[in-house]
GROMACS .gro file of C-alpha atoms in nm:
model
  338
    1MET     CA    1  11.457  10.886   9.017
    2LYS     CA    2  11.422  10.510   8.960
    3ILE     CA    3  11.074  10.405   8.848
    4LYS     CA    4  10.949  10.077   8.990
    5PRO     CA    5  10.835   9.811   8.740
    6ILE     CA    6  10.483   9.810   8.887
    7TYR     CA    7  10.438  10.178   8.797
    8GLN     CA    8  10.576  10.110   8.449
    9LEU     CA    9  10.328   9.824   8.413
   10ILE     CA   10  10.038  10.049   8.519
   11PHE     CA   11  10.154  10.311   8.268
   12MET     CA   12  10.172  10.047   7.993
   13ILE     CA   13   9.820   9.921   8.065
   14LEU     CA   14   9.681  10.275   8.062
   15LEU     CA   15   9.864  10.352   7.739
   16MET     CA   16   9.733  10.032   7.580
   17LEU     CA   17   9.376  10.113   7.688
   18LEU     CA   18   9.411  10.465   7.548
   19VAL     CA   19   9.536  10.341   7.211
   20ILE     CA   20   9.270  10.070   7.189
   21GLY     CA   21   9.002  10.323   7.289
   22ILE     CA   22   9.108  10.564   7.015
   23ILE     CA   23   9.136  10.299   6.743
   24LEU     CA   24   8.824  10.099   6.832
   25LYS     CA   25   8.597  10.371   6.973
   26ASP     CA   26   8.332  10.299   6.707
   27ASP     CA   27   8.355   9.919   6.733
   28TYR     CA   28   8.379   9.840   7.103
   29SER     CA   29   8.018   9.714   7.131
   30ILE     CA   30   8.070   9.469   6.842
   31ILE     CA   31   8.400   9.357   6.995
   32LEU     CA   32   8.238   9.294   7.333
   33ILE     CA   33   7.974   9.080   7.165
   34GLN     CA   34   8.238   8.882   6.975
   35LEU     CA   35   8.450   8.827   7.288
   36SER     CA   36   8.147   8.723   7.493
   37LYS     CA   37   8.079   8.438   7.252
   38ILE     CA   38   8.415   8.265   7.286
   39SER     CA   39   8.470   7.967   7.512
   40LEU     CA   40   8.728   8.026   7.785
   41ILE     CA   41   8.798   7.651   7.785
   42ALA     CA   42   8.882   7.671   7.415
   43TYR     CA   43   9.109   7.970   7.483
   44LEU     CA   44   9.313   7.779   7.746
   45PRO     CA   45   9.511   7.569   7.492
   46ILE     CA   46   9.627   7.892   7.326
   47LEU     CA   47   9.738   8.027   7.665
   48PHE     CA   48   9.914   7.697   7.735
   49LEU     CA   49  10.091   7.713   7.400
   50CYS     CA   50  10.218   8.066   7.469
   51ALA     CA   51  10.334   7.968   7.818
   52SER     CA   52  10.507   7.663   7.670
   53LEU     CA   53  10.703   7.890   7.433
   54GLY     CA   54  10.837   8.069   7.741
   55MET     CA   55  10.928   7.736   7.900
   56ILE     CA   56  11.119   7.638   7.587
   57GLN     CA   57  11.318   7.959   7.621
   58GLY     CA   58  11.395   7.845   7.977
   59LEU     CA   59  11.524   7.510   7.847
   60ILE     CA   60  11.755   7.695   7.607
   61LEU     CA   61  11.883   7.915   7.891
   62TYR     CA   62  11.941   7.597   8.097
   63ARG     CA   63  12.147   7.441   7.816
   64LEU     CA   64  12.360   7.754   7.783
   65ALA     CA   65  12.421   7.792   8.158
   66LYS     CA   66  12.471   7.423   8.242
   67PRO     CA   67  12.838   7.405   8.128
   68TYR     CA   68  12.933   7.669   8.387
   69GLN     CA   69  12.746   7.510   8.679
   70THR     CA   70  12.671   7.139   8.669
   71ASN     CA   71  12.408   7.176   8.945
   72PHE     CA   72  12.205   7.427   8.745
   73LYS     CA   73  11.849   7.292   8.714
   74ILE     CA   74  11.596   7.298   8.430
   75SER     CA   75  11.339   7.453   8.665
   76GLU     CA   76  11.582   7.737   8.738
   77GLY     CA   77  11.632   7.797   8.367
   78ILE     CA   78  11.254   7.827   8.320
   79LEU     CA   79  11.212   8.058   8.621
   80PHE     CA   80  11.503   8.275   8.503
   81ALA     CA   81  11.363   8.298   8.149
   82PHE     CA   82  11.019   8.409   8.264
   83SER     CA   83  11.174   8.662   8.504
   84GLY     CA   84  11.383   8.807   8.220
   85SER     CA   85  11.073   8.819   7.999
   86PHE     CA   86  10.889   9.017   8.267
   87PHE     CA   87  11.157   9.286   8.289
   88ASN     CA   88  11.200   9.292   7.909
   89SER     CA   89  10.827   9.369   7.888
   90VAL     CA   90  10.806   9.646   8.148
   91THR     CA   91  11.141   9.821   8.092
   92PRO     CA   92  11.290   9.969   7.774
   93LEU     CA   93  11.612   9.848   7.609
   94GLY     CA   94  11.758   9.550   7.786
   95GLY     CA   95  11.582   9.538   8.122
   96GLY     CA   96  11.559   9.159   8.092
   97GLN     CA   97  11.938   9.126   8.062
   98VAL     CA   98  11.989   9.338   8.372
   99SER     CA   99  11.746   9.125   8.574
  100LEU     CA  100  11.906   8.802   8.449
  101THR     CA  101  12.246   8.935   8.550
  102TYR     CA  102  12.110   9.002   8.899
  103ILE     CA  103  11.957   8.654   8.930
  104LEU     CA  104  12.256   8.469   8.781
  105ARG     CA  105  12.488   8.650   9.023
  106LYS     CA  106  12.274   8.513   9.306
  107LYS     CA  107  12.363   8.168   9.165
  108HIS     CA  108  12.733   8.265   9.186
  109PHE     CA  109  12.799   8.291   8.814
  110SER     CA  110  13.085   8.528   8.737
  111TYR     CA  111  13.018   8.844   8.539
  112THR     CA  112  13.219   8.703   8.247
  113GLU     CA  113  13.015   8.382   8.248
  114ILE     CA  114  12.690   8.582   8.265
  115ALA     CA  115  12.799   8.800   7.973
  116ALA     CA  116  12.883   8.490   7.769
  117ILE     CA  117  12.550   8.317   7.853
  118LEU     CA  118  12.340   8.624   7.769
  119TRP     CA  119  12.543   8.693   7.451
  120LYS     CA  120  12.496   8.336   7.329
  121ASP     CA  121  12.125   8.345   7.407
  122PHE     CA  122  12.069   8.679   7.237
  123PHE     CA  123  12.293   8.603   6.940
  124LEU     CA  124  12.139   8.263   6.864
  125PHE     CA  125  11.787   8.404   6.898
  126GLN     CA  126  11.870   8.696   6.671
  127LEU     CA  127  12.030   8.465   6.415
  128ALA     CA  128  11.722   8.239   6.418
  129LEU     CA  129  11.500   8.546   6.387
  130ILE     CA  130  11.685   8.676   6.079
  131ILE     CA  131  11.684   8.333   5.913
  132THR     CA  132  11.310   8.283   5.982
  133VAL     CA  133  11.207   8.634   5.878
  134THR     CA  134  11.423   8.622   5.564
  135MET     CA  135  11.241   8.309   5.450
  136ILE     CA  136  10.900   8.461   5.528
  137LEU     CA  137  10.983   8.785   5.347
  138GLY     CA  138  11.124   8.595   5.049
  139ILE     CA  139  10.792   8.414   5.007
  140SER     CA  140  10.544   8.685   5.104
  141MET     CA  141  10.707   9.018   5.009
  142LYS     CA  142  10.512   9.041   4.683
  143GLN     CA  143  10.184   9.003   4.876
  144ALA     CA  144  10.306   9.258   5.133
  145LEU     CA  145  10.375   9.516   4.864
  146PHE     CA  146  10.021   9.463   4.734
  147ASP     CA  147   9.849   9.469   5.075
  148PHE     CA  148  10.066   9.737   5.244
  149PRO     CA  149  10.230   9.951   4.973
  150LYS     CA  150  10.303  10.237   5.215
  151THR     CA  151  10.406  10.017   5.506
  152ALA     CA  152  10.631   9.765   5.327
  153ALA     CA  153  10.931  10.000   5.340
  154TRP     CA  154  10.893  10.036   5.718
  155ILE     CA  155  10.871   9.657   5.752
  156LEU     CA  156  11.199   9.626   5.564
  157PHE     CA  157  11.350   9.902   5.778
  158GLY     CA  158  11.258   9.708   6.094
  159TYR     CA  159  11.414   9.400   5.933
  160CYS     CA  160  11.736   9.595   5.868
  161ILE     CA  161  11.743   9.713   6.233
  162ASN     CA  162  11.730   9.350   6.345
  163ILE     CA  163  12.011   9.262   6.101
  164SER     CA  164  12.222   9.545   6.244
  165VAL     CA  165  12.167   9.407   6.597
  166LEU     CA  166  12.289   9.066   6.477
  167LEU     CA  167  12.595   9.221   6.312
  168PHE     CA  168  12.676   9.412   6.629
  169LEU     CA  169  12.656   9.095   6.840
  170TYR     CA  170  12.873   8.912   6.584
  171SER     CA  171  13.136   9.190   6.592
  172MET     CA  172  13.166   9.156   6.971
  173ASN     CA  173  13.300   8.805   6.922
  174ARG     CA  174  13.475   8.852   6.588
  175PHE     CA  175  13.670   9.171   6.663
  176PRO     CA  176  13.771   9.168   7.032
  177GLN     CA  177  14.066   9.400   6.973
  178LEU     CA  178  13.828   9.668   6.847
  179TYR     CA  179  13.635   9.660   7.174
  180ILE     CA  180  13.958   9.660   7.375
  181LYS     CA  181  14.057   9.976   7.187
  182ILE     CA  182  13.713  10.134   7.245
  183SER     CA  183  13.727  10.050   7.618
  184SER     CA  184  14.078  10.198   7.645
  185LEU     CA  185  13.960  10.523   7.484
  186LEU     CA  186  13.660  10.532   7.717
  187ILE     CA  187  13.886  10.480   8.021
  188LEU     CA  188  14.114  10.765   7.909
  189PHE     CA  189  13.814  10.989   7.860
  190LEU     CA  190  13.682  10.909   8.207
  191LYS     CA  191  14.029  10.971   8.351
  192LYS     CA  192  14.033  11.320   8.203
  193LEU     CA  193  13.698  11.385   8.369
  194HIS     CA  194  13.847  11.257   8.698
  195PHE     CA  195  13.584  10.985   8.728
  196ILE     CA  196  13.846  10.711   8.779
  197GLN     CA  197  14.171  10.711   8.976
  198ASP     CA  198  14.351  10.398   8.850
  199PRO     CA  199  14.299  10.364   8.472
  200GLU     CA  200  14.579  10.110   8.423
  201THR     CA  201  14.426   9.858   8.662
  202LEU     CA  202  14.079   9.915   8.517
  203PHE     CA  203  14.212   9.862   8.163
  204ILE     CA  204  14.384   9.536   8.261
  205LYS     CA  205  14.067   9.408   8.425
  206GLY     CA  206  13.858   9.513   8.126
  207LYS     CA  207  14.096   9.346   7.879
  208ASP     CA  208  14.092   9.028   8.085
  209MET     CA  209  13.709   9.025   8.089
  210ILE     CA  210  13.697   9.068   7.710
  211ASP     CA  211  13.952   8.789   7.662
  212GLN     CA  212  13.756   8.556   7.895
  213PHE     CA  213  13.430   8.653   7.723
  214ASN     CA  214  13.569   8.552   7.385
  215ILE     CA  215  13.696   8.222   7.524
  216HIS     CA  216  13.346   8.142   7.647
  217THR     CA  217  13.165   8.255   7.333
  218SER     CA  218  13.403   8.054   7.109
  219GLN     CA  219  13.234   7.743   7.250
  220LEU     CA  220  12.956   7.793   6.997
  221LYS     CA  221  13.197   7.692   6.722
  222GLN     CA  222  13.314   7.389   6.918
  223ASN     CA  223  12.964   7.257   6.986
  224LYS     CA  224  12.806   7.300   6.644
  225LYS     CA  225  12.536   7.036   6.695
  226GLU     CA  226  12.387   7.202   7.003
  227THR     CA  227  12.421   7.546   6.845
  228PHE     CA  228  12.227   7.423   6.541
  229LEU     CA  229  11.957   7.266   6.760
  230ILE     CA  230  11.912   7.590   6.957
  231ILE     CA  231  11.877   7.792   6.633
  232ILE     CA  232  11.619   7.544   6.500
  233THR     CA  233  11.432   7.555   6.833
  234HIS     CA  234  11.424   7.936   6.830
  235GLY     CA  235  11.300   7.929   6.468
  236CYS     CA  236  11.016   7.688   6.556
  237ARG     CA  237  10.925   7.906   6.858
  238LEU     CA  238  10.895   8.208   6.631
  239LEU     CA  239  10.677   8.028   6.377
  240LEU     CA  240  10.445   7.904   6.653
  241LEU     CA  241  10.430   8.255   6.798
  242TYR     CA  242  10.347   8.400   6.458
  243ALA     CA  243  10.071   8.138   6.417
  244VAL     CA  244   9.890   8.234   6.739
  245PRO     CA  245   9.663   8.490   6.563
  246TYR     CA  246   9.548   8.212   6.330
  247LEU     CA  247   9.438   8.000   6.628
  248ILE     CA  248   9.263   8.301   6.779
  249ALA     CA  249   9.084   8.372   6.448
  250LEU     CA  250   8.957   8.012   6.450
  251LEU     CA  251   8.846   8.057   6.811
  252LEU     CA  252   8.645   8.363   6.703
  253GLN     CA  253   8.500   8.155   6.417
  254LEU     CA  254   8.633   8.396   6.154
  255PRO     CA  255   8.629   8.275   5.792
  256LEU     CA  256   8.968   8.108   5.742
  257THR     CA  257   9.111   7.814   5.553
  258LEU     CA  258   9.438   7.627   5.603
  259GLU     CA  259   9.575   7.819   5.303
  260ASP     CA  260   9.543   8.141   5.510
  261LEU     CA  261   9.783   8.011   5.778
  262PHE     CA  262  10.097   8.133   5.605
  263ARG     CA  263   9.945   8.472   5.534
  264VAL     CA  264   9.862   8.512   5.904
  265ILE     CA  265  10.216   8.402   5.996
  266SER     CA  266  10.353   8.660   5.751
  267ILE     CA  267  10.144   8.946   5.891
  268SER     CA  268  10.244   8.851   6.246
  269CYS     CA  269  10.605   8.858   6.132
  270PHE     CA  270  10.550   9.206   5.983
  271VAL     CA  271  10.410   9.328   6.317
  272HIS     CA  272  10.724   9.194   6.486
  273MET     CA  273  10.949   9.378   6.242
  274LEU     CA  274  10.757   9.703   6.287
  275ASN     CA  275  10.802   9.672   6.664
  276ALA     CA  276  11.173   9.738   6.609
  277LEU     CA  277  11.083  10.099   6.522
  278THR     CA  278  10.973  10.191   6.875
  279PRO     CA  279  11.167  10.203   7.207
  280LEU     CA  280  10.850  10.177   7.418
  281PRO     CA  281  10.854   9.905   7.688
  282GLY     CA  282  10.686   9.599   7.538
  283ASP     CA  283  10.599   9.812   7.231
  284VAL     CA  284  10.278   9.897   7.417
  285GLY     CA  285  10.031  10.097   7.210
  286TRP     CA  286  10.236  10.065   6.893
  287SER     CA  287  10.212   9.685   6.868
  288GLU     CA  288   9.836   9.689   6.921
  289GLY     CA  289   9.787   9.955   6.656
  290MET     CA  290  10.009   9.780   6.400
  291PHE     CA  291   9.833   9.447   6.461
  292ILE     CA  292   9.490   9.592   6.394
  293PHE     CA  293   9.611   9.797   6.095
  294LEU     CA  294   9.781   9.501   5.922
  295PHE     CA  295   9.516   9.239   5.997
  296MET     CA  296   9.245   9.468   5.860
  297SER     CA  297   9.375   9.348   5.521
  298MET     CA  298   9.211   9.011   5.605
  299PHE     CA  299   8.931   9.092   5.850
  300THR     CA  300   8.698   9.372   5.955
  301LYS     CA  301   8.823   9.632   6.202
  302SER     CA  302   8.613   9.488   6.484
  303ALA     CA  303   8.733   9.132   6.413
  304ALA     CA  304   9.097   9.248   6.404
  305GLY     CA  305   9.036   9.431   6.733
  306SER     CA  306   8.894   9.120   6.900
  307MET     CA  307   9.187   8.915   6.775
  308MET     CA  308   9.432   9.175   6.903
  309ILE     CA  309   9.293   9.170   7.258
  310LEU     CA  310   9.313   8.791   7.283
  311TRP     CA  311   9.653   8.780   7.106
  312ARG     CA  312   9.807   9.050   7.321
  313PHE     CA  313   9.700   8.887   7.646
  314ALA     CA  314   9.824   8.542   7.538
  315THR     CA  315  10.161   8.655   7.399
  316PHE     CA  316  10.241   8.952   7.624
  317TYR     CA  317  10.043   9.004   7.943
  318LEU     CA  318  10.043   8.632   8.030
  319ASN     CA  319  10.424   8.641   8.022
  320ILE     CA  320  10.422   8.948   8.247
  321ILE     CA  321  10.202   8.771   8.501
  322LEU     CA  322  10.408   8.448   8.493
  323GLY     CA  323  10.737   8.642   8.491
  324ALA     CA  324  10.640   8.854   8.791
  325CYS     CA  325  10.543   8.542   8.987
  326CYS     CA  326  10.871   8.370   8.893
  327PHE     CA  327  11.081   8.671   8.991
  328ILE     CA  328  10.907   8.703   9.328
  329MET     CA  329  10.968   8.333   9.392
  330LEU     CA  330  11.337   8.364   9.305
  331LYS     CA  331  11.385   8.682   9.506
  332ARG     CA  332  11.227   8.528   9.817
  333LYS     CA  333  11.433   8.212   9.771
  334TYR     CA  334  11.765   8.396   9.754
  335GLU     CA  335  11.677   8.641  10.031
  336SER     CA  336  11.580   8.354  10.265
  337SER     CA  337  11.909   8.175  10.191
  338LYS     CA  338  12.123   8.467  10.311
   0.00000   0.00000   0.00000
């Protein structure tokens, strides 16, 4: 039975509250006092920054989709990006890509064009992620081994998982014949199970889609300047995202200097790498626990807990709220145009 996103969201919130309750059961009164002292007006710029990062993702999606439809608008790219972020957050393993496929089809993109757009977007993000994280690990790994001797191996394991994702995406473009062979074997297998009636036609269509997909994705090599700019933009987005806990710590008036900025960025990066170890939607429960655990190397447990609540809302639940609103707007727009 298909579970609606709203029920998944409710489950995620309950799971998050359960994890936070278990971890912070002895510190909740201190956390409430700390949170009550912050200025909501001072918190708004952090929320605006996090929303802006989502808008930048929309601009990237716009640039990738524009060559296929000249009338594709920047506003549509932003709405599409937030909608994809919403489904990525409330569904496991690729829900955002499925929702973007649905929305882009409403804009009359072909399936091959959609596959190429989403592949480019995912591949360039993953490439920027690996480049950014590699630099951070190269500088801060010694400190990580000192602060988290038992966790450093898991951080590296999460890093390796992300590298394997990048290599898989690269192989899709680099070795098309391999995927044609795999698809032909899959078609033969399904034929033996009597799931398909016309394997020859299906194979021809599949081969044509793979050929067209590779034609579209090869455009990255032809437009190196834009490809480079998108990678740089993704890298800057990640660094700003990793710096959000630093801004929140300043908001909470925790003892920090400018020299601590890179250490906070590094720990945020480690949390991101550890999130690769769980298939939970939005890494709910796990991400909160890892954030508190790693930032306790710099702050008290109650301070790390207060930071986590503000950080998680700004970087996760805000995107869910904005993404849900964007998806509802798009759905109503396309349904009314039928």
